Short mmCIF file of C-alpha atoms in Angstrom, two decimals:
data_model
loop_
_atom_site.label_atom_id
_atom_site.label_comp_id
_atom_site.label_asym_id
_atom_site.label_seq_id
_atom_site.Cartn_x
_atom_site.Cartn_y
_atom_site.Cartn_z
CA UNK D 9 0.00 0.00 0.00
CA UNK D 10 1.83 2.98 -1.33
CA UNK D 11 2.08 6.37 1.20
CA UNK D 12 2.16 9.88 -0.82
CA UNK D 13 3.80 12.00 1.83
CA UNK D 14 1.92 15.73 0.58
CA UNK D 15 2.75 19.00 1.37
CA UNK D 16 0.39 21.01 4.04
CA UNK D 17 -2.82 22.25 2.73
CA UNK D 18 -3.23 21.46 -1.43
CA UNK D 19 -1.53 24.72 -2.81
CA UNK D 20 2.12 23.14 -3.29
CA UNK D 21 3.95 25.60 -0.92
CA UNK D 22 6.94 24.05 0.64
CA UNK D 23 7.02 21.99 4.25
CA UNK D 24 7.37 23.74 7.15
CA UNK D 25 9.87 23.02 9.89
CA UNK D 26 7.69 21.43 12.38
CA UNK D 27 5.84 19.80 9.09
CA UNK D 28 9.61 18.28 8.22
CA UNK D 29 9.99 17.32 11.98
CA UNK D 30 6.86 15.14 11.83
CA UNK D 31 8.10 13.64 8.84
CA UNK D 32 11.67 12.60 10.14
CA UNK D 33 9.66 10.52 12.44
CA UNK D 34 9.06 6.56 12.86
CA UNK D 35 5.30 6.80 11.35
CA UNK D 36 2.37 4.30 11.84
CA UNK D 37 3.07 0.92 9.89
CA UNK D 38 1.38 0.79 6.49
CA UNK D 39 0.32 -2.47 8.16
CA UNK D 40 -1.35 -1.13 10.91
CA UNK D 41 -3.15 1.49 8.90
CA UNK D 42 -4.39 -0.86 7.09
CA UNK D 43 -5.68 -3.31 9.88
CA UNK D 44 -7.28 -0.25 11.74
CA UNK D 45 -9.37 0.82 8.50
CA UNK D 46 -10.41 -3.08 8.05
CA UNK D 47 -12.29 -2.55 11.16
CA UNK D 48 -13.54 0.81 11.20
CA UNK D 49 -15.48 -0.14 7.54
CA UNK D 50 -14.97 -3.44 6.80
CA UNK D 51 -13.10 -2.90 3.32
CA UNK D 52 -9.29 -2.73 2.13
CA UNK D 53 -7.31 0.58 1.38
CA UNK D 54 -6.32 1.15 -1.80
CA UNK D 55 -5.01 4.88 -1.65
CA UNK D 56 -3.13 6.40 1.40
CA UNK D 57 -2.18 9.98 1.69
CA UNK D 58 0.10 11.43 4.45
CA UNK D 59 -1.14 14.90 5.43
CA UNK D 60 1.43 17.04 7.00
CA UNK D 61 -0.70 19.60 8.78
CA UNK D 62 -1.24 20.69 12.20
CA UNK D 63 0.86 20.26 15.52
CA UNK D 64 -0.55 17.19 17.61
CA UNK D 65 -1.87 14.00 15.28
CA UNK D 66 -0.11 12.17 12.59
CA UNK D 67 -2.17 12.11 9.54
CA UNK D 68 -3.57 10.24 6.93
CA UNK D 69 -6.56 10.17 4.36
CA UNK D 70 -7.13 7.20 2.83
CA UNK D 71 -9.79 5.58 0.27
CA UNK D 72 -10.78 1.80 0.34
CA UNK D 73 -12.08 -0.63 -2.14
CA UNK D 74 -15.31 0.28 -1.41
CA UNK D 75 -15.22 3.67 -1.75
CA UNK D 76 -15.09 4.77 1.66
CA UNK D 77 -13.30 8.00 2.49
CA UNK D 78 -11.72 7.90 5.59
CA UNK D 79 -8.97 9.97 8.00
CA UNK D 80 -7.08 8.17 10.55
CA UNK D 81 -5.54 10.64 13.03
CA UNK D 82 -2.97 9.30 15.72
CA UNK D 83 -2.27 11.43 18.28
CA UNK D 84 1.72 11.40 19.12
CA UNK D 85 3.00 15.31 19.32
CA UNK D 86 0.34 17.30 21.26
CA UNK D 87 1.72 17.69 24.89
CA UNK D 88 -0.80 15.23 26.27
CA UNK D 89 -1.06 11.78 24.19
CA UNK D 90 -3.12 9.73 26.52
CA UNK D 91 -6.50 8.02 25.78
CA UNK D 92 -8.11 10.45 27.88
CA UNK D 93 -7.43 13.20 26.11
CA UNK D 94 -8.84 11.24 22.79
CA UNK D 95 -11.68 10.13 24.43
CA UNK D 96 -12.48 13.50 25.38
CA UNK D 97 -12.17 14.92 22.16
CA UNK D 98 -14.21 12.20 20.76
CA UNK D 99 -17.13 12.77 22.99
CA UNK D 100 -16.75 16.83 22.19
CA UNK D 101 -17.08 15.66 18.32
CA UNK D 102 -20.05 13.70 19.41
CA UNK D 103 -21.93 16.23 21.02
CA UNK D 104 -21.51 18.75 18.49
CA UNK D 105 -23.29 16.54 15.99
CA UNK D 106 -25.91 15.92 18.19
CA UNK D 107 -26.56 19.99 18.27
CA UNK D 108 -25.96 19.96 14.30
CA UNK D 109 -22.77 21.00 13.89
CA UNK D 110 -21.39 18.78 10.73
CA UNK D 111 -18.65 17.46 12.70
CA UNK D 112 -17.11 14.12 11.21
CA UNK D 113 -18.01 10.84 12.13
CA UNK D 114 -15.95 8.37 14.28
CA UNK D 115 -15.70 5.27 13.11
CA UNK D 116 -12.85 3.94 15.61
CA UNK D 117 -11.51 4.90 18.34
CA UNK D 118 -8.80 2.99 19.50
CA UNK D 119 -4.79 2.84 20.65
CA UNK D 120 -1.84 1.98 17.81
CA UNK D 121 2.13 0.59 18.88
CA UNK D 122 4.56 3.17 17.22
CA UNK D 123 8.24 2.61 18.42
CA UNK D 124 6.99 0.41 21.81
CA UNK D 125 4.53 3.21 22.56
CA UNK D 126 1.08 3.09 22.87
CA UNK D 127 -0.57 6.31 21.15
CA UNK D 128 -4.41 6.99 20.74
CA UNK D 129 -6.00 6.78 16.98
CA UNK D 130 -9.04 7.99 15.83
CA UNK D 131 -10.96 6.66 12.32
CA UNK D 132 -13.07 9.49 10.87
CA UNK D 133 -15.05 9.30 8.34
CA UNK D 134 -14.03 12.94 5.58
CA UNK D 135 -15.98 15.54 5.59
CA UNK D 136 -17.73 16.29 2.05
CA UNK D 137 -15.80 19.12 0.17
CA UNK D 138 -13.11 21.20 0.05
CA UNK D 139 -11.17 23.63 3.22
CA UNK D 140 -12.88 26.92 2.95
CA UNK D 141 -9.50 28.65 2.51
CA UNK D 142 -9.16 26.80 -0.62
CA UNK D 143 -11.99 28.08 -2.36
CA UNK D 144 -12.97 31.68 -0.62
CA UNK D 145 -10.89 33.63 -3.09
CA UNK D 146 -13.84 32.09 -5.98
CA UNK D 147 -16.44 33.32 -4.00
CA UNK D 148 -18.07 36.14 -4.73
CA UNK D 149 -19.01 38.58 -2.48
CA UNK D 150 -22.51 37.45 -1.82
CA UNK D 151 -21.83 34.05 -1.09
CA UNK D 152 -19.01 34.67 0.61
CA UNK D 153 -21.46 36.77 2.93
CA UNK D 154 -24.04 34.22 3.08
CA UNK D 155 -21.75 31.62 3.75
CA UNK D 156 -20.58 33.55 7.04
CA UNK D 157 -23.96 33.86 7.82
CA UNK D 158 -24.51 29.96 7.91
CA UNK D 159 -20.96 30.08 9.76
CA UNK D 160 -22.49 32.02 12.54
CA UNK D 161 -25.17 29.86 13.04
CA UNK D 162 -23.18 26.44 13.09
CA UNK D 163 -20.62 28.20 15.84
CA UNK D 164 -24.03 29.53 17.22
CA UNK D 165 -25.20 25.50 17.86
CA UNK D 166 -22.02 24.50 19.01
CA UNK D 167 -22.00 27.04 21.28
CA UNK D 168 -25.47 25.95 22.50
CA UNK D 169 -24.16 23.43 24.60
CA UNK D 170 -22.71 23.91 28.48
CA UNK D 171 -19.75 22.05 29.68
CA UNK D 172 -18.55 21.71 32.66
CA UNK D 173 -14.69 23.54 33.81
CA UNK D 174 -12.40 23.27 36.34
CA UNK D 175 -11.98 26.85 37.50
CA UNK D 176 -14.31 29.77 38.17
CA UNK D 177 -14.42 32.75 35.75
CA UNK D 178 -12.48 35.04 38.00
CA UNK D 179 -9.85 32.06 38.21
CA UNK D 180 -9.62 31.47 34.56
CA UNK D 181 -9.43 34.57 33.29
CA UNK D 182 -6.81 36.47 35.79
CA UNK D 183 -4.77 33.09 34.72
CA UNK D 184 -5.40 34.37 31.42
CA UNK D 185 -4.15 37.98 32.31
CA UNK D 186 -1.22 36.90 33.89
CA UNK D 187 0.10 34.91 30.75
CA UNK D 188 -0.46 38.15 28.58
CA UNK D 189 1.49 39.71 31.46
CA UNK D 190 4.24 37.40 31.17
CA UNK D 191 4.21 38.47 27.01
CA UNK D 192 4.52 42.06 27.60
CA UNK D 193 8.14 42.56 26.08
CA UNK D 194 6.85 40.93 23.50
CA UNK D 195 3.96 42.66 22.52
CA UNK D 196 5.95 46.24 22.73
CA UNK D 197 8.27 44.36 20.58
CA UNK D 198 5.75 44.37 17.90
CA UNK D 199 5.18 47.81 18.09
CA UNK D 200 3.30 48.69 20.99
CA UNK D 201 4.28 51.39 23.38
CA UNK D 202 4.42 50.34 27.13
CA UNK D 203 1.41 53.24 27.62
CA UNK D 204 -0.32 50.91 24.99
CA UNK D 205 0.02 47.73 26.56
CA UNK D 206 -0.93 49.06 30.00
CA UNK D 207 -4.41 50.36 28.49
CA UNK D 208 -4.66 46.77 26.90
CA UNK D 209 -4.29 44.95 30.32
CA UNK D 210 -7.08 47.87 31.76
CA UNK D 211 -9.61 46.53 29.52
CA UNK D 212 -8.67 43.19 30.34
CA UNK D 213 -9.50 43.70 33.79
CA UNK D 214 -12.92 45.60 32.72
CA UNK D 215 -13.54 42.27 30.94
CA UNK D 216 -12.78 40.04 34.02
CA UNK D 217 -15.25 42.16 35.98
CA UNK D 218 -17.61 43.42 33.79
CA UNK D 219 -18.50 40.41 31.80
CA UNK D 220 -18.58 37.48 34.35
CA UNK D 221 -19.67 34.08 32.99
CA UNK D 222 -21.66 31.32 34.91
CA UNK D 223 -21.05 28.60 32.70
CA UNK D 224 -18.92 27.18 30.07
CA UNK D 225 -19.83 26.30 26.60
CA UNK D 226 -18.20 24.06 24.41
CA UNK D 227 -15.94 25.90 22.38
CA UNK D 228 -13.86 24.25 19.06
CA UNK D 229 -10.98 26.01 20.04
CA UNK D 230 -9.12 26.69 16.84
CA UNK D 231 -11.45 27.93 14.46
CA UNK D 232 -9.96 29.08 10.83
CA UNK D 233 -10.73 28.54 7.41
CA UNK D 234 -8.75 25.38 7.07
CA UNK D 235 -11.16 23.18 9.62
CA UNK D 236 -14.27 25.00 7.70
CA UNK D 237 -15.22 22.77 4.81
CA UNK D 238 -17.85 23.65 2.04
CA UNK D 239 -19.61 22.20 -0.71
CA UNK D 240 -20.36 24.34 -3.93
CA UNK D 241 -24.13 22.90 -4.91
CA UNK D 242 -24.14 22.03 -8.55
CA UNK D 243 -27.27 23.99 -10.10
CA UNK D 244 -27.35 27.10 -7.89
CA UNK D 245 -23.38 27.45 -6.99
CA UNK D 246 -24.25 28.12 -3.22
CA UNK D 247 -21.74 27.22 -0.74
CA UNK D 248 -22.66 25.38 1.72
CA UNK D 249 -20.97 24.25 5.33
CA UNK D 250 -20.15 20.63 5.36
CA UNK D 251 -17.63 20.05 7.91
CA UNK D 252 -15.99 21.63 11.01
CA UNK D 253 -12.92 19.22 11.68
CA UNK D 254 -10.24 19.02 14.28
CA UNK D 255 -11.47 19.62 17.54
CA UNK D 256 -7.93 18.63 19.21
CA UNK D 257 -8.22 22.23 20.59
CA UNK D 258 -11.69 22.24 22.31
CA UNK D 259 -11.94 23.69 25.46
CA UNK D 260 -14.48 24.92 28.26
CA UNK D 261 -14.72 28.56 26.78
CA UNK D 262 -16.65 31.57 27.02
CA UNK D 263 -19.57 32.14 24.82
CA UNK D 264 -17.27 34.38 22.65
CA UNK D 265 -14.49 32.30 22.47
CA UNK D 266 -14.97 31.10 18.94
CA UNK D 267 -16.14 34.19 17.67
CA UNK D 268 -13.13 35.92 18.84
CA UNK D 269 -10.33 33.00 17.80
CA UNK D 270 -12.28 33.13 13.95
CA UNK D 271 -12.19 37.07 13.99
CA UNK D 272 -8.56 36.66 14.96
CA UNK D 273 -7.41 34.04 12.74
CA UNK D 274 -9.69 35.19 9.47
CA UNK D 275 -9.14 39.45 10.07
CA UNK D 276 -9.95 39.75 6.29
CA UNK D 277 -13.41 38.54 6.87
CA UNK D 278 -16.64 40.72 7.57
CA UNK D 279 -17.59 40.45 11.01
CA UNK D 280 -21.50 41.71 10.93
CA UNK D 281 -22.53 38.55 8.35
CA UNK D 282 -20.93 35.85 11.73
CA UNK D 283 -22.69 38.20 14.30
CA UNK D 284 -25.96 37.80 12.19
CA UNK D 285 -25.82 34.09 11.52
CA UNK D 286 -24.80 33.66 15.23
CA UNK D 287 -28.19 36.01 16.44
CA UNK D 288 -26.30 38.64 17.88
CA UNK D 289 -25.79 41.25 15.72
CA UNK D 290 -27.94 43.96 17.09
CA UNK D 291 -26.95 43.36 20.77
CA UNK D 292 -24.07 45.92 21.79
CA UNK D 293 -23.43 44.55 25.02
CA UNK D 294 -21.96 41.25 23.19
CA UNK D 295 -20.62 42.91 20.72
CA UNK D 296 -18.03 44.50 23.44
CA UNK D 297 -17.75 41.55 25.31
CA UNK D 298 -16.53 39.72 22.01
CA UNK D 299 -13.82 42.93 21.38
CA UNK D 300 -12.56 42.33 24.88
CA UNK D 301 -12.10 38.77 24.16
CA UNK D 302 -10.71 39.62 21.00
CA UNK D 303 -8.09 41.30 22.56
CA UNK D 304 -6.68 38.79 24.84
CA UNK D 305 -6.67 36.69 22.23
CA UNK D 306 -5.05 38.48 19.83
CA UNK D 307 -2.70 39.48 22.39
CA UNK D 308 -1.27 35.74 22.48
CA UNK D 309 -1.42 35.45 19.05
CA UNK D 310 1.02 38.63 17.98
CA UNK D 311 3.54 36.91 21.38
CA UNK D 312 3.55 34.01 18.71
CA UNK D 313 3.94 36.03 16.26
CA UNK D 314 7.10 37.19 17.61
CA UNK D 315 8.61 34.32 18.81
CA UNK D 316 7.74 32.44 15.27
CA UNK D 317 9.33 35.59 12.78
CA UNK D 318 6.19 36.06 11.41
CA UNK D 319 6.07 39.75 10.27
CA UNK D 320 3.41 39.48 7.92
CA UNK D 321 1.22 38.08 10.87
CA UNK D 322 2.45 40.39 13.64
CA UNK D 323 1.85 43.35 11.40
CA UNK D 324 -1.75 41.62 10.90
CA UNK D 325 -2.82 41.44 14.57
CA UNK D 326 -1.30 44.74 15.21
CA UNK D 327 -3.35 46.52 12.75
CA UNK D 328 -6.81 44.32 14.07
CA UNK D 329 -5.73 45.37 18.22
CA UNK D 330 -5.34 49.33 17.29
CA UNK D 331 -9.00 48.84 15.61
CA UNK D 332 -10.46 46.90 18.39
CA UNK D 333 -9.00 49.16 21.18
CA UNK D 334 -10.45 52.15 19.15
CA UNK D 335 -13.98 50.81 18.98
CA UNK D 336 -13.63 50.12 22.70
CA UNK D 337 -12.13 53.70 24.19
CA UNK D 338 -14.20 55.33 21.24
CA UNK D 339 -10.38 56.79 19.85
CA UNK D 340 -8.81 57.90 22.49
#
């Protein structure tokens, strides 16, 4: 059974580092694969791909006899590899489909010997269509609007549904602070004065007490364009949402925790056409709890940007915080 190791994403742009790291490495037997997608669906492979993308599974999508269209994710470089941390994310991917959120379907879930270690390994079955960053740029600007629309109101149902956490709001969030805290030379590194960065932690603490939150809600964690796929429908050409993937990330969050993450990954997007599909777009109250959010998150994510070289990206999230922080002090 032949394995086509493939670059990230489908656009031919070279491998990363970490991409290259995960390739040096011992990988899952072609044997194995193949015994593991025997009995998830009962029929051979014929066609495995390697997909070097992401930080915590090894990868692979993989066809069958049959025609079944599976992904078999093992989970060996996130910091915590255990069962429970699969099993959890299972059970997150199987309560967002029961709410109606297109996640994909598990077909296994089971534990695979790499190297004399035992390393979780879930059997999905793919999502219909294509990453939404693949395709966006066709869109036109209608669809593209609708499409956030629908958007809103999957992150809306997935949303819908309380979890339980281990730590109060208060707890959580001054956790929260204190990590931005601990970025601070980082984030006047990217261009912020230290008069700047003070007036960002002020707001944070406006958030902390302004905005508590009495329960958690299932949040996906890592929402971007690349775990957003769509299908084009053949006579009218509307996009469609047909899968979120990858919840490795989910966490207890705040019911702006998507919304801010998306706005944060995906700044080129509208934001009114989310807020609409999600059924808050007239509602200023939330619409300044999710710019407060937005900052801390976006906060973390220019750090990274820092630490990773990224100019492009640090540049990015600067511009977004100076517009958030405007809309919240009104310009001052």
């Amino acid at each position: 059974m032949p394995v086509m190791v493939s670059a990230p994403g489908s656009d031919g742009r070279p491998l990363g580092t970490y991409a290259q790291w995960q390739a040096s490495r011992s990988s899952v037997p072609t044997c194995e694969l193949a015994d593991l997608v025997r009995r998830a669906v009962g029929s051979e492979p014929v066609r495995t791909e390697r997909i070097l993308q992401g930080y915590s599974n090894e990868v692979y999508r993989i066809r069958t006899a049959d025609a079944h269209d599976v992904v078999v994710r093992i989970l060996r470089f996130d910091d915590d590899v255990s069962t429970a941390a699969a099993a959890a994310e299972a059970a997150t991917i199987d309560s967002a489909r029961a709410a109606g959120v297109p996640a994909p379907e598990i077909l296994l879930l089971d534990t695979v010997e790499v190297d004399g270690e035992q390393f979780p390994v879930m059997v999905q079955r793919t999502v219909a269509g294509d990453p939404l960053d693949a395709v966006i740029d066709r869109l036109s600007h209608r669809h593209r609007h609708d499409l956030l629309v629908e958007i809103g109101t999957v992150i809306a149902r997935m949303n819908a549904i309380v979890v339980a956490g281990d730590r109060d709001w208060v707890t959580a969030m001054t956790a929260a602070r204190a990590g931005r805290v601990g970025q601070r030379d980082k984030i006047i590194t990217a261009g912020f004065s230290a008069r700047d960065v003070d007036e960002m932690f002020e707001l944070l603490d406006a958030y902390i007490r302004d905005f508590p939150c009495g329960h958690w809600i299932l949040s996906h964690g890592d929402l971007s364009l690349k775990h957003i796929f769509v299908t084009v429908d053949a006579d009218a050409a509307l996009p469609r949402v047909s899968g979120i993937i990858d919840f490795g990330d989910w966490l207890p969050g705040a019911p702006v925790h998507d919304l801010a993450v998306f706005r944060v990954r995906e700044p080129q997007l509208e934001l009114e056409p989310l807020l609409r599909g999600y059924g808050r777009s007239a509602d200023p109250l939330f619409r300044r709890r999710l710019d407060l959010h937005t900052v801390l998150i976006a906060l973390g994510s220019l750090a990274f940007g820092v630490d990773e070289g990224d100019r492009r990206g640090v540049a990015r999230t600067t511009d977004q915080l100076r517009t958030v922080i405007a809309d919240l002090t009104g310009g001052s």
